[in-house]
């Protein structure tokens, strides 16, 4: 007799289910490039070991009357070749399966995760442990640490081997930090988070890919060159890239027409302020925008303006206020008694309203450091996300910055502008793109 | 590696033209980090349209019956043929939906078949066959069938227990038919009621904790 563990889906994750669509599977991919062709059997063994350590990853998603919930399962993951397009759908309501997959292609190990299960940081922990375990198996003769467990975790505030229990299903960091009594200093008056008016922003338009797959283009460049450019403008790398992204979109669109405002949503990892070792979703988003045509619009000025908006919004106090407001909304009795399918519709409408105020999304997982013997066998690492609007994801490892662009559209004009702006400043960029149109496949088969 | 002279960037993979600006790319092809996955046109939209149009036709057909005169006087046996065809169609559509959960399918089936039979009986002049025979037989046999299937398929208790419970509760309805005297022959209803009561007692005794666990999960506010 099995009575399985289960837990209600957390605060942030519900939106991924409601906002999921044919073009946007809400799946993200993190990849690590090794220094050799991947050995699938060793990767499978490494996956089995890592999987056993992360009970959250055993979960399947089920539907109840009022909420979705995650439930423990006996399923085992299987390593496959990269046989589907990037960020292909994972969750199928009628056939509950695991919410992640591990695939390989030549020298790459890719982890794809349904966003309702885990966020970028949580998935990066899993991938780090997987890669560490794989490397240990592959280079057995070398002197690698026996226990690669929590390689990444221990680097986190509050992390440590004894805390690995926290990677279980039932740990919800949102509930842990934002459910109790509020600090007496602030009392947000807003009744619902969704109804705060957001300005409409310029929306990128394009031709959808023929089979609704995500178009991904990955740029690789030396991180020090781009960092030098950002430092010269005295702004953070994320905001420098965002400003560059805005400018690329403006150039590609040949001016913005009537709506001169570009807005981006930037996720912020809450673990840096509220220590948690749970790989479940634990982030909040910050919106930044810039209206063109009101003064100088060069990269530096735009970047500094974005930085000035971003910093006060990304403080622990501001984030706590924002998340508490969401948590309060989620706990309101009115919403709780609404059946799940209707909640989905409500969330979908909220999401649609929010999307009107956003042009692009920007996400930076930052610099990844692996434990030393593993570090030297891993080259660039990158990640990208299925997208309903043009999205930019950045990540750096081994001195290489990968900036990935994803979008539901065929067009790559903004990426071309982005690349040319960087190369014109002397940055070496290499471009890797997925094929998405009949013409591109025809070209491939001509060879 | 290939490169684009216009973008002054390196191009990974074997692109003949730059994926960003379509300028021809000189150089040796290299491995792309992304495999070329052929286009795969999803039939999902077509299936969805077929599903909803089928449901519309089926519901329309059931509603259209009310426009015709009740009893056998109007279109006679043609009505039964019509009802038979759309009932069959409905069941095929339900089967094609391919719900993985056998117990859930059973509840849906019992409800649909029961309601259609009652409606059918009503349309053909209310001879009472639906409540006397069809509904109790469908309910009773579905409980037995479910008992056997979940054992044969080794369905996990948590997967089926709530829907099995619902099937058993539906099986109690014929006791009501008996009490209100809606039946012409009491035997099918009595047997169905007895099966349901026995199943309910067994469920409570052997699986009571599981039922409460599943209900707590599914009704969590």
XYZ file of C-alpha atoms in Angstrom:
668
model
C 0.000 0.000 0.000
C 1.411 3.346 -0.972
C 0.092 6.580 0.358
C 2.172 9.077 -1.537
C 3.572 12.367 -0.401
C 1.943 15.327 -1.983
C 2.125 19.075 -1.745
C 0.042 21.867 -3.143
C 1.711 23.755 -5.944
C 3.390 26.899 -4.668
C 2.567 30.482 -5.234
C 4.596 31.334 -8.312
C 4.157 28.010 -10.071
C 0.424 28.238 -10.687
C 0.907 30.977 -13.243
C 3.075 28.673 -15.393
C 0.204 26.233 -15.734
C -2.303 28.910 -16.565
C -0.019 30.741 -18.981
C 1.103 27.588 -20.800
C 0.157 27.543 -24.474
C 0.958 25.822 -27.728
C 3.767 28.276 -28.466
C 5.003 28.664 -24.907
C 5.522 25.338 -23.162
C 6.941 26.997 -19.996
C 9.934 24.722 -20.224
C 13.513 25.875 -19.814
C 16.774 24.230 -20.726
C 20.159 24.447 -19.023
C 23.143 22.960 -20.822
C 26.705 22.132 -19.949
C 29.290 21.437 -22.642
C 31.871 18.820 -21.718
C 35.362 18.375 -23.144
C 34.421 15.078 -24.824
C 31.515 13.322 -26.571
C 28.939 12.275 -23.984
C 28.828 8.643 -22.930
C 25.093 7.906 -22.606
C 25.495 4.942 -20.280
C 27.591 6.855 -17.774
C 25.191 9.761 -18.032
C 22.303 7.404 -17.226
C 24.140 6.074 -14.170
C 24.942 9.617 -13.044
C 21.309 10.600 -13.577
C 20.077 7.657 -11.497
C 22.328 8.694 -8.604
C 21.443 12.377 -8.808
C 17.746 11.592 -9.192
C 17.779 9.611 -5.964
C 19.079 12.665 -4.114
C 16.420 15.045 -5.360
C 13.050 13.804 -4.234
C 11.379 16.897 -5.677
C 12.329 15.704 -9.160
C 10.347 12.490 -8.583
C 7.148 14.512 -8.585
C 4.332 14.369 -11.091
C 1.788 17.130 -11.392
C -1.854 16.288 -10.676
C -5.061 18.243 -10.701
C -7.341 18.543 -7.686
C -10.621 20.398 -7.447
C -9.194 23.662 -6.153
C -5.450 23.488 -6.889
C -2.750 21.621 -8.704
C -0.536 19.471 -6.536
C 2.806 17.705 -6.863
C 2.826 14.053 -5.954
C 5.652 11.638 -5.440
C 6.025 8.878 -8.067
C 7.980 5.693 -8.778
C 8.912 6.774 -12.301
C 12.554 6.653 -13.391
C 14.048 9.184 -15.821
C 15.748 7.985 -18.967
C 18.572 9.745 -20.764
C 17.860 10.184 -24.492
C 19.506 11.850 -27.437
C 18.339 15.388 -28.097
C 15.474 14.164 -30.275
C 12.974 16.960 -29.807
C 13.246 20.662 -30.505
C 14.472 22.740 -27.610
C 12.016 23.362 -24.758
C 9.447 20.950 -26.229
C 6.376 20.406 -24.099
C 6.885 18.316 -20.944
C 3.638 18.474 -19.003
C 0.623 16.675 -20.432
C -2.384 16.760 -18.139
C -3.716 13.454 -19.439
C -0.479 11.503 -19.057
C 1.253 12.560 -15.883
C 4.973 11.962 -16.232
C 8.142 13.392 -14.740
C 8.464 17.139 -15.095
C 11.999 17.181 -16.448
C 14.167 15.389 -19.013
C 17.873 14.910 -19.534
C 19.091 14.749 -23.133
C 22.529 14.825 -24.722
C 23.913 15.916 -28.068
C 27.591 15.471 -28.925
C 29.393 17.160 -26.043
C 26.360 18.693 -24.419
C 24.291 17.586 -21.483
C 20.935 19.340 -21.461
C 18.468 19.450 -18.609
C 14.954 20.553 -19.520
C 12.530 21.374 -16.740
C 8.858 22.331 -16.627
C 8.880 25.655 -14.832
C 6.137 24.701 -12.360
C 8.574 22.220 -10.795
C 11.691 24.281 -10.297
C 13.314 27.576 -11.231
C 16.632 28.264 -12.926
C 18.643 28.162 -9.699
C 16.982 24.942 -8.524
C 17.561 23.286 -11.888
C 21.163 24.490 -11.956
C 21.793 22.650 -8.667
C 20.451 19.474 -10.209
C 22.515 19.892 -13.374
C 25.634 20.694 -11.359
C 25.269 17.544 -9.288
C 24.516 15.536 -12.430
C 27.571 16.845 -14.259
C 29.759 16.360 -11.190
C 28.584 12.769 -10.820
C 29.038 12.116 -14.547
C 32.559 13.566 -14.488
C 33.410 11.447 -11.459
C 32.317 8.314 -13.355
C 34.043 9.343 -16.556
C 37.384 10.188 -14.979
C 37.298 7.539 -12.295
C 41.047 7.057 -12.397
C 41.610 10.666 -11.460
C 41.393 11.886 -7.950
C 37.926 13.320 -7.783
C 35.989 13.815 -4.576
C 33.928 10.723 -3.729
C 30.893 12.626 -2.707
C 29.787 15.144 -5.292
C 26.530 15.666 -3.495
C 25.430 19.272 -3.091
C 28.389 20.587 -5.008
C 26.468 23.706 -5.832
C 24.331 23.759 -2.736
C 27.161 24.247 -0.317
C 28.090 27.422 -2.101
C 24.685 28.860 -1.229
C 23.948 30.832 1.911
C 22.409 28.455 4.396
C 23.470 25.511 2.279
C 25.222 22.455 3.594
C 25.098 18.709 3.391
C 22.759 18.426 6.348
C 20.253 20.610 4.569
C 19.746 18.297 1.622
C 16.499 17.179 3.216
C 15.196 20.519 2.103
C 15.225 19.280 -1.469
C 12.172 17.260 -0.658
C 8.794 17.766 -2.121
C 7.149 19.555 0.738
C 9.512 22.477 1.301
C 7.830 25.649 0.078
C 10.061 28.660 0.625
C 7.270 31.099 -0.201
C 5.229 29.685 2.635
C 8.240 29.601 4.939
C 9.136 33.263 4.541
C 6.025 35.089 3.488
C 3.186 33.432 5.276
C 3.663 34.438 8.882
C 2.976 37.815 10.435
C 4.246 40.717 8.467
C 6.883 43.007 9.861
C 5.078 45.978 11.362
C 6.763 48.507 9.078
C 4.738 48.070 5.946
C 1.141 47.437 5.140
C 0.451 47.237 1.467
C -3.034 48.484 0.746
C -3.444 47.035 -2.703
C -6.175 44.446 -2.706
C -4.986 42.433 -5.655
C -1.590 42.426 -7.294
C -2.935 42.014 -10.764
C -4.930 45.153 -10.885
C -2.041 47.548 -10.481
C -2.102 49.489 -13.726
C 0.771 48.644 -16.025
C 1.607 50.909 -18.906
C 1.315 49.290 -22.283
C 4.650 48.749 -23.930
C 5.873 48.119 -27.452
C 5.071 44.536 -28.437
C 7.396 42.703 -30.791
C 5.531 41.117 -33.675
C 6.652 38.466 -36.092
C 5.860 35.333 -38.063
C 5.205 32.347 -35.849
C 7.347 29.289 -36.480
C 5.536 26.687 -38.650
C 5.061 24.129 -35.891
C 4.966 26.586 -32.976
C 8.383 25.569 -31.744
C 10.685 27.974 -29.968
C 13.375 29.626 -32.072
C 16.597 29.650 -30.112
C 19.812 31.441 -31.021
C 22.778 31.110 -28.714
C 25.638 33.576 -28.725
C 28.931 32.737 -27.062
C 31.511 35.402 -26.227
C 34.356 36.008 -23.783
C 32.783 37.252 -20.570
C 35.649 39.617 -19.740
C 35.143 41.637 -22.958
C 31.459 42.218 -22.286
C 32.085 42.870 -18.607
C 34.631 45.512 -19.614
C 32.024 47.192 -21.826
C 29.481 47.157 -18.968
C 32.030 48.491 -16.475
C 32.994 51.279 -18.869
C 29.362 52.386 -18.685
C 29.349 51.813 -14.904
C 26.393 49.448 -14.952
C 25.770 45.800 -14.104
C 26.162 43.182 -16.809
C 22.444 42.313 -16.732
C 21.378 45.918 -17.243
C 24.024 46.447 -19.924
C 22.703 43.438 -21.841
C 19.135 44.643 -21.312
C 19.959 48.064 -22.701
C 21.680 46.402 -25.659
C 18.622 44.182 -26.163
C 16.286 47.211 -26.131
C 18.468 49.009 -28.652
C 18.578 45.903 -30.899
C 14.806 45.680 -30.907
C 14.495 49.346 -31.695
C 16.945 49.061 -34.601
C 15.367 45.857 -35.923
C 11.898 47.374 -35.810
C 13.051 50.474 -37.678
C 11.790 52.737 -34.896
C 9.073 51.909 -32.446
C 6.167 53.819 -33.974
C 3.616 55.158 -31.525
C 4.513 53.127 -28.451
C 8.003 54.307 -27.663
C 8.302 52.425 -24.379
C 10.191 49.156 -24.153
C 9.690 47.149 -20.981
C 11.405 44.050 -19.669
C 10.627 41.664 -16.875
C 13.639 40.432 -14.919
C 13.374 37.526 -12.468
C 15.243 37.922 -9.181
C 16.371 34.883 -7.214
C 14.888 35.263 -3.736
C 17.362 32.803 -2.218
C 20.049 35.487 -2.134
C 17.989 37.419 0.427
C 15.936 34.653 2.000
C 18.241 31.652 2.336
C 16.671 28.451 1.089
C 18.026 25.203 -0.261
C 14.744 24.081 -1.771
C 14.965 23.759 -5.553
C 11.306 24.687 -5.895
C 10.383 27.978 -7.534
C 11.533 30.845 -5.375
C 11.842 34.041 -7.323
C 10.050 37.296 -7.967
C 10.059 39.454 -11.056
C 10.964 43.097 -11.435
C 9.791 45.232 -14.321
C 12.021 47.880 -15.871
C 11.221 50.119 -18.808
C 12.622 52.861 -20.963
C 10.788 55.368 -23.124
C 12.755 56.350 -26.175
C 12.830 59.871 -27.582
C 13.013 61.749 -24.255
C 16.680 62.704 -24.311
C 19.825 60.720 -25.047
C 19.148 57.085 -25.893
C 22.646 55.610 -26.082
C 23.346 52.246 -24.449
C 25.071 53.776 -21.425
C 22.298 56.248 -20.626
C 19.539 53.647 -21.089
C 21.482 51.098 -19.046
C 22.022 53.527 -16.186
C 18.355 54.513 -16.222
C 17.360 50.824 -16.087
C 19.849 50.227 -13.284
C 18.339 53.096 -11.287
C 14.875 51.539 -11.653
C 16.051 48.018 -10.962
C 18.081 48.516 -7.780
C 15.346 49.832 -5.466
C 12.928 47.182 -6.749
C 15.372 44.338 -6.144
C 16.012 45.019 -2.450
C 14.857 42.389 0.064
C 12.273 44.815 1.486
C 10.734 45.674 -1.881
C 10.677 42.034 -2.975
C 9.160 40.912 0.310
C 6.429 43.499 -0.025
C 5.668 42.358 -3.542
C 5.674 38.640 -2.739
C 3.579 39.110 0.403
C 0.997 40.893 -1.675
C 0.835 37.907 -4.058
C 0.700 35.469 -1.167
C -2.143 37.434 0.410
C -4.008 37.414 -2.879
C -3.531 33.667 -3.182
C -4.815 33.083 0.331
C -7.884 35.292 -0.002
C -10.966 33.190 0.835
C -12.714 34.321 -2.324
C -9.996 32.897 -4.519
C -9.576 29.730 -2.493
C -13.116 28.489 -2.981
C -12.999 29.019 -6.738
C -12.525 25.694 -8.569
C -9.204 25.209 -10.331
C -10.370 25.494 -13.959
C -11.877 28.903 -13.169
C -8.716 29.934 -11.303
C -6.797 29.025 -14.436
C -8.980 31.329 -16.491
C -8.539 34.158 -13.956
C -4.758 33.694 -13.955
C -4.712 33.540 -17.735
C -6.506 36.896 -17.914
C -4.113 38.407 -15.344
C -1.207 37.059 -17.352
C -2.616 38.505 -20.567
C -3.030 41.929 -18.955
C 0.532 41.763 -17.599
C 1.899 40.699 -20.983
C 0.488 43.829 -22.575
C 2.884 45.819 -20.458
C 5.949 43.825 -21.456
C 8.092 43.838 -24.585
C 10.781 41.324 -23.624
C 12.072 39.164 -20.784
C 15.607 39.107 -19.488
C 17.092 36.492 -17.212
C 20.648 36.140 -15.958
C 21.743 33.104 -13.985
C 25.135 34.714 -13.467
C 28.529 33.102 -13.175
C 28.565 29.405 -12.393
C 31.406 27.888 -10.420
C 31.760 24.122 -10.281
C 33.869 22.164 -7.815
C 37.444 22.160 -9.150
C 38.116 18.731 -10.701
C 34.783 19.002 -12.512
C 35.286 22.609 -13.507
C 38.148 21.891 -15.874
C 36.110 19.338 -17.867
C 33.171 21.655 -18.470
C 33.253 24.400 -21.071
C 30.485 26.863 -21.736
C 27.165 26.545 -19.992
C 23.994 28.156 -21.177
C 20.300 28.279 -20.692
C 17.167 29.345 -22.473
C 13.461 29.458 -21.876
C 10.426 28.834 -24.062
C 9.010 32.232 -24.778
C 5.785 33.998 -25.546
C 7.766 37.161 -26.361
C 11.446 37.654 -27.263
C 13.526 36.549 -24.344
C 17.206 36.826 -23.487
C 18.940 34.495 -21.047
C 22.534 34.838 -19.933
C 24.902 32.651 -17.993
C 28.656 32.413 -17.784
C 31.131 29.669 -17.119
C 34.766 28.999 -17.962
C 35.248 32.579 -19.055
C 32.525 32.284 -21.690
C 29.291 34.205 -21.572
C 26.377 32.598 -23.397
C 23.502 34.868 -24.260
C 20.556 32.918 -25.649
C 17.646 34.446 -27.431
C 14.374 32.616 -27.706
C 11.132 33.724 -29.276
C 8.018 32.240 -30.838
C 8.890 34.051 -34.082
C 10.991 33.095 -37.097
C 12.641 36.531 -37.346
C 16.131 37.018 -35.926
C 16.616 40.688 -36.845
C 17.023 41.886 -33.265
C 19.666 39.223 -32.646
C 21.527 40.357 -35.771
C 21.579 43.923 -34.416
C 22.690 42.647 -31.015
C 25.558 40.657 -32.508
C 26.693 43.493 -34.740
C 26.721 45.980 -31.860
C 28.978 43.642 -29.906
C 31.279 42.674 -32.766
C 31.668 46.322 -33.790
C 33.153 46.884 -30.330
C 35.654 44.109 -30.833
C 33.881 41.267 -29.006
C 34.307 37.820 -30.602
C 30.863 36.307 -30.961
C 29.934 32.857 -32.167
C 26.357 32.136 -33.192
C 24.481 28.841 -32.896
C 20.884 28.745 -34.097
C 18.075 26.207 -34.290
C 16.443 25.553 -37.646
C 12.752 26.357 -37.670
C 11.573 27.025 -41.230
C 11.095 24.789 -44.271
C 13.723 26.849 -46.120
C 16.302 26.337 -43.382
C 15.697 22.593 -43.363
C 15.902 22.484 -47.176
C 19.300 24.186 -46.970
C 20.392 21.624 -44.420
C 19.457 18.690 -46.665
C 21.246 20.158 -49.717
C 24.615 19.537 -48.113
C 34.038 27.058 -38.296
C 31.874 29.020 -40.706
C 31.633 32.751 -40.348
C 29.484 35.627 -41.500
C 31.357 38.487 -43.074
C 28.492 40.938 -42.508
C 27.936 40.179 -38.818
C 31.665 39.455 -38.334
C 30.669 36.512 -36.193
C 31.450 32.803 -36.205
C 28.574 30.499 -37.133
C 28.348 27.089 -35.479
C 26.889 24.215 -37.480
C 26.655 23.802 -41.241
C 24.638 26.868 -42.181
C 25.142 27.815 -45.857
C 23.772 31.268 -45.044
C 24.019 33.270 -41.853
C 20.949 32.477 -39.729
C 20.784 36.145 -38.778
C 21.299 38.016 -42.055
C 21.308 35.324 -44.777
C 24.717 36.286 -46.113
C 26.496 33.214 -47.573
C 28.877 31.805 -44.991
C 32.401 30.715 -46.039
C 34.432 28.302 -43.946
C 34.308 24.696 -42.776
C 31.106 23.436 -41.163
C 31.347 22.423 -37.506
C 29.091 20.593 -35.065
C 26.006 22.539 -34.083
C 25.018 22.350 -30.426
C 21.450 21.938 -31.645
C 20.387 18.936 -33.741
C 18.108 19.674 -36.714
C 14.746 18.309 -35.591
C 12.345 18.025 -38.557
C 9.167 20.086 -38.457
C 6.330 18.323 -36.761
C 2.895 19.694 -37.504
C 0.683 19.033 -34.561
C -2.703 17.509 -35.254
C -3.906 18.763 -31.910
C -5.889 21.631 -33.346
C -7.649 19.402 -35.893
C -8.497 16.895 -33.169
C -9.826 19.661 -30.943
C -12.055 21.018 -33.737
C -13.354 17.507 -34.476
C -14.052 16.962 -30.784
C -16.002 20.150 -30.265
C -17.956 19.832 -33.525
C -18.851 16.239 -32.582
C -20.071 17.371 -29.177
C -22.109 20.138 -30.838
C -23.757 17.678 -33.246
C -24.471 15.206 -30.432
C -25.964 17.807 -28.093
C -27.902 19.296 -31.020
C -29.319 15.870 -31.863
C -30.411 15.263 -28.289
C -32.019 18.707 -28.111
C -33.749 18.233 -31.492
C -35.644 15.255 -30.063
C -37.684 17.643 -27.932
C -39.026 19.324 -31.085
C -40.525 16.031 -32.214
C -43.613 14.561 -30.646
C -43.005 12.215 -27.705
C -43.944 8.545 -27.908
C -43.891 6.234 -30.832
C -46.391 8.239 -32.896
C -43.958 10.688 -34.484
C -40.979 9.215 -36.365
C -41.295 5.758 -34.892
C -38.280 3.502 -34.875
C -36.250 6.104 -36.766
C -35.884 7.946 -33.465
C -34.280 4.938 -31.822
C -31.911 4.546 -34.773
C -30.997 8.236 -34.526
C -30.493 8.064 -30.746
C -28.487 4.858 -31.112
C -26.154 6.424 -33.670
C -25.452 9.570 -31.648
C -25.025 7.598 -28.419
C -22.513 5.407 -30.185
C -20.801 8.523 -31.553
C -20.648 10.042 -28.066
C -19.092 6.903 -26.609
C -16.532 6.759 -29.428
C -15.614 10.414 -28.815
C -15.219 9.677 -25.097
C -13.059 6.632 -25.834
C -10.934 8.647 -28.281
C -10.214 11.163 -25.515
C -8.135 8.359 -24.099
C -8.292 9.200 -20.421
C -5.703 7.162 -18.662
C -7.747 6.722 -15.501
C -10.047 3.734 -15.959
C -12.098 4.503 -12.836
C -12.722 8.064 -13.986
C -13.816 6.759 -17.389
C -16.222 4.375 -15.679
C -17.902 7.159 -13.684
C -18.308 9.236 -16.854
C -19.670 6.260 -18.740
C -22.193 5.323 -16.024
C -23.426 8.907 -15.828
C -23.710 9.348 -19.596
C -25.331 5.996 -20.298
C -27.714 6.393 -17.348
C -28.839 9.873 -18.384
C -29.213 8.929 -22.048
C -31.309 5.862 -21.180
C -33.648 7.885 -18.973
C -33.984 10.540 -21.668
C -34.528 7.894 -24.338
C -37.239 6.220 -22.235
C -38.868 9.611 -21.661
C -38.862 10.381 -25.406
C -40.339 7.041 -26.390
C -43.307 7.357 -24.038
C -41.916 6.474 -20.589
C -42.300 2.715 -20.282
C -40.015 2.675 -17.239
C -37.349 0.376 -18.743
C -34.578 2.867 -18.080
C -35.066 3.030 -14.317
C -36.190 -0.593 -13.926
C -33.479 -2.253 -15.998
C -30.930 -0.057 -17.787
C -29.689 2.173 -14.941
C -29.460 -0.532 -12.208
C -27.793 -2.993 -14.585
C -25.268 -0.418 -15.821
C -24.500 0.739 -12.265
C -24.248 -2.737 -10.785
C -22.128 -4.219 -13.557
C -19.823 -1.210 -13.637
C -19.052 -1.668 -9.925
C -18.223 -5.328 -10.542
C -16.265 -4.498 -13.691
C -14.272 -1.826 -11.861
C -13.482 -4.193 -8.989
C -12.051 -6.671 -11.482
C -10.254 -4.135 -13.721
C -8.354 -2.320 -10.981
C -7.146 -5.675 -9.718
C -6.131 -6.959 -13.157
C -4.445 -3.681 -14.161
C -2.959 -3.269 -10.670
C -4.099 0.315 -10.577
C -2.649 2.232 -7.660
C -5.195 2.722 -4.859
C -4.808 6.507 -4.831
C -5.442 6.618 -8.579
C -8.852 5.009 -8.565
C -10.253 5.130 -5.048
C -12.186 8.402 -5.349
C -13.751 7.447 -8.672
C -14.467 3.921 -7.500
C -16.201 5.497 -4.523
C -18.258 7.688 -6.835
C -19.259 4.667 -8.939
C -20.410 2.902 -5.792
C -22.388 5.966 -4.699
C -24.061 6.099 -8.112
C -25.005 2.459 -7.538
C -27.036 3.520 -4.507
C -29.408 5.522 -6.717
C -31.540 2.474 -7.721
C -32.436 2.024 -4.006
C -34.113 5.411 -4.338
C -35.993 4.182 -7.431
C -37.314 1.290 -5.330
C -38.338 3.513 -2.420
C -40.209 5.955 -4.660
C -41.799 3.092 -6.593
C -40.421 4.208 -9.980
C -39.668 0.685 -11.135
C -41.814 -1.950 -12.812
C -39.569 -4.859 -11.762
C -37.768 -4.495 -8.418
C -35.129 -7.247 -8.884
C -32.397 -5.356 -10.898
C -32.587 -2.347 -8.559
C -32.472 -4.547 -5.476
C -29.428 -6.454 -6.751
C -27.645 -3.236 -7.739
C -28.444 -1.651 -4.362
C -27.151 -4.710 -2.538
C -23.894 -4.729 -4.549
C -23.404 -1.043 -3.824
C -24.025 -1.381 -0.100
C -21.625 -4.319 0.163
C -19.016 -2.409 -1.894
C -19.503 0.686 0.252
C -19.039 -1.255 3.486
C -15.935 -2.952 2.078
C -14.582 0.398 0.918
C -15.105 1.898 4.352
C -13.641 -1.055 6.235
C -10.622 -1.804 4.045
C -9.904 1.473 2.315
C -11.402 4.100 4.617
C -8.067 5.760 5.399
C -7.105 5.848 1.705
C -10.391 7.445 0.789
C -9.956 10.117 3.458
C -6.333 10.742 2.365
C -7.345 11.144 -1.278
C -10.329 13.328 -0.468
C -8.217 15.556 1.795
C -5.800 15.978 -1.103
C -8.356 16.624 -3.774
C -10.561 18.898 -1.698
C -7.662 20.848 -0.153
C -8.599 24.499 0.076
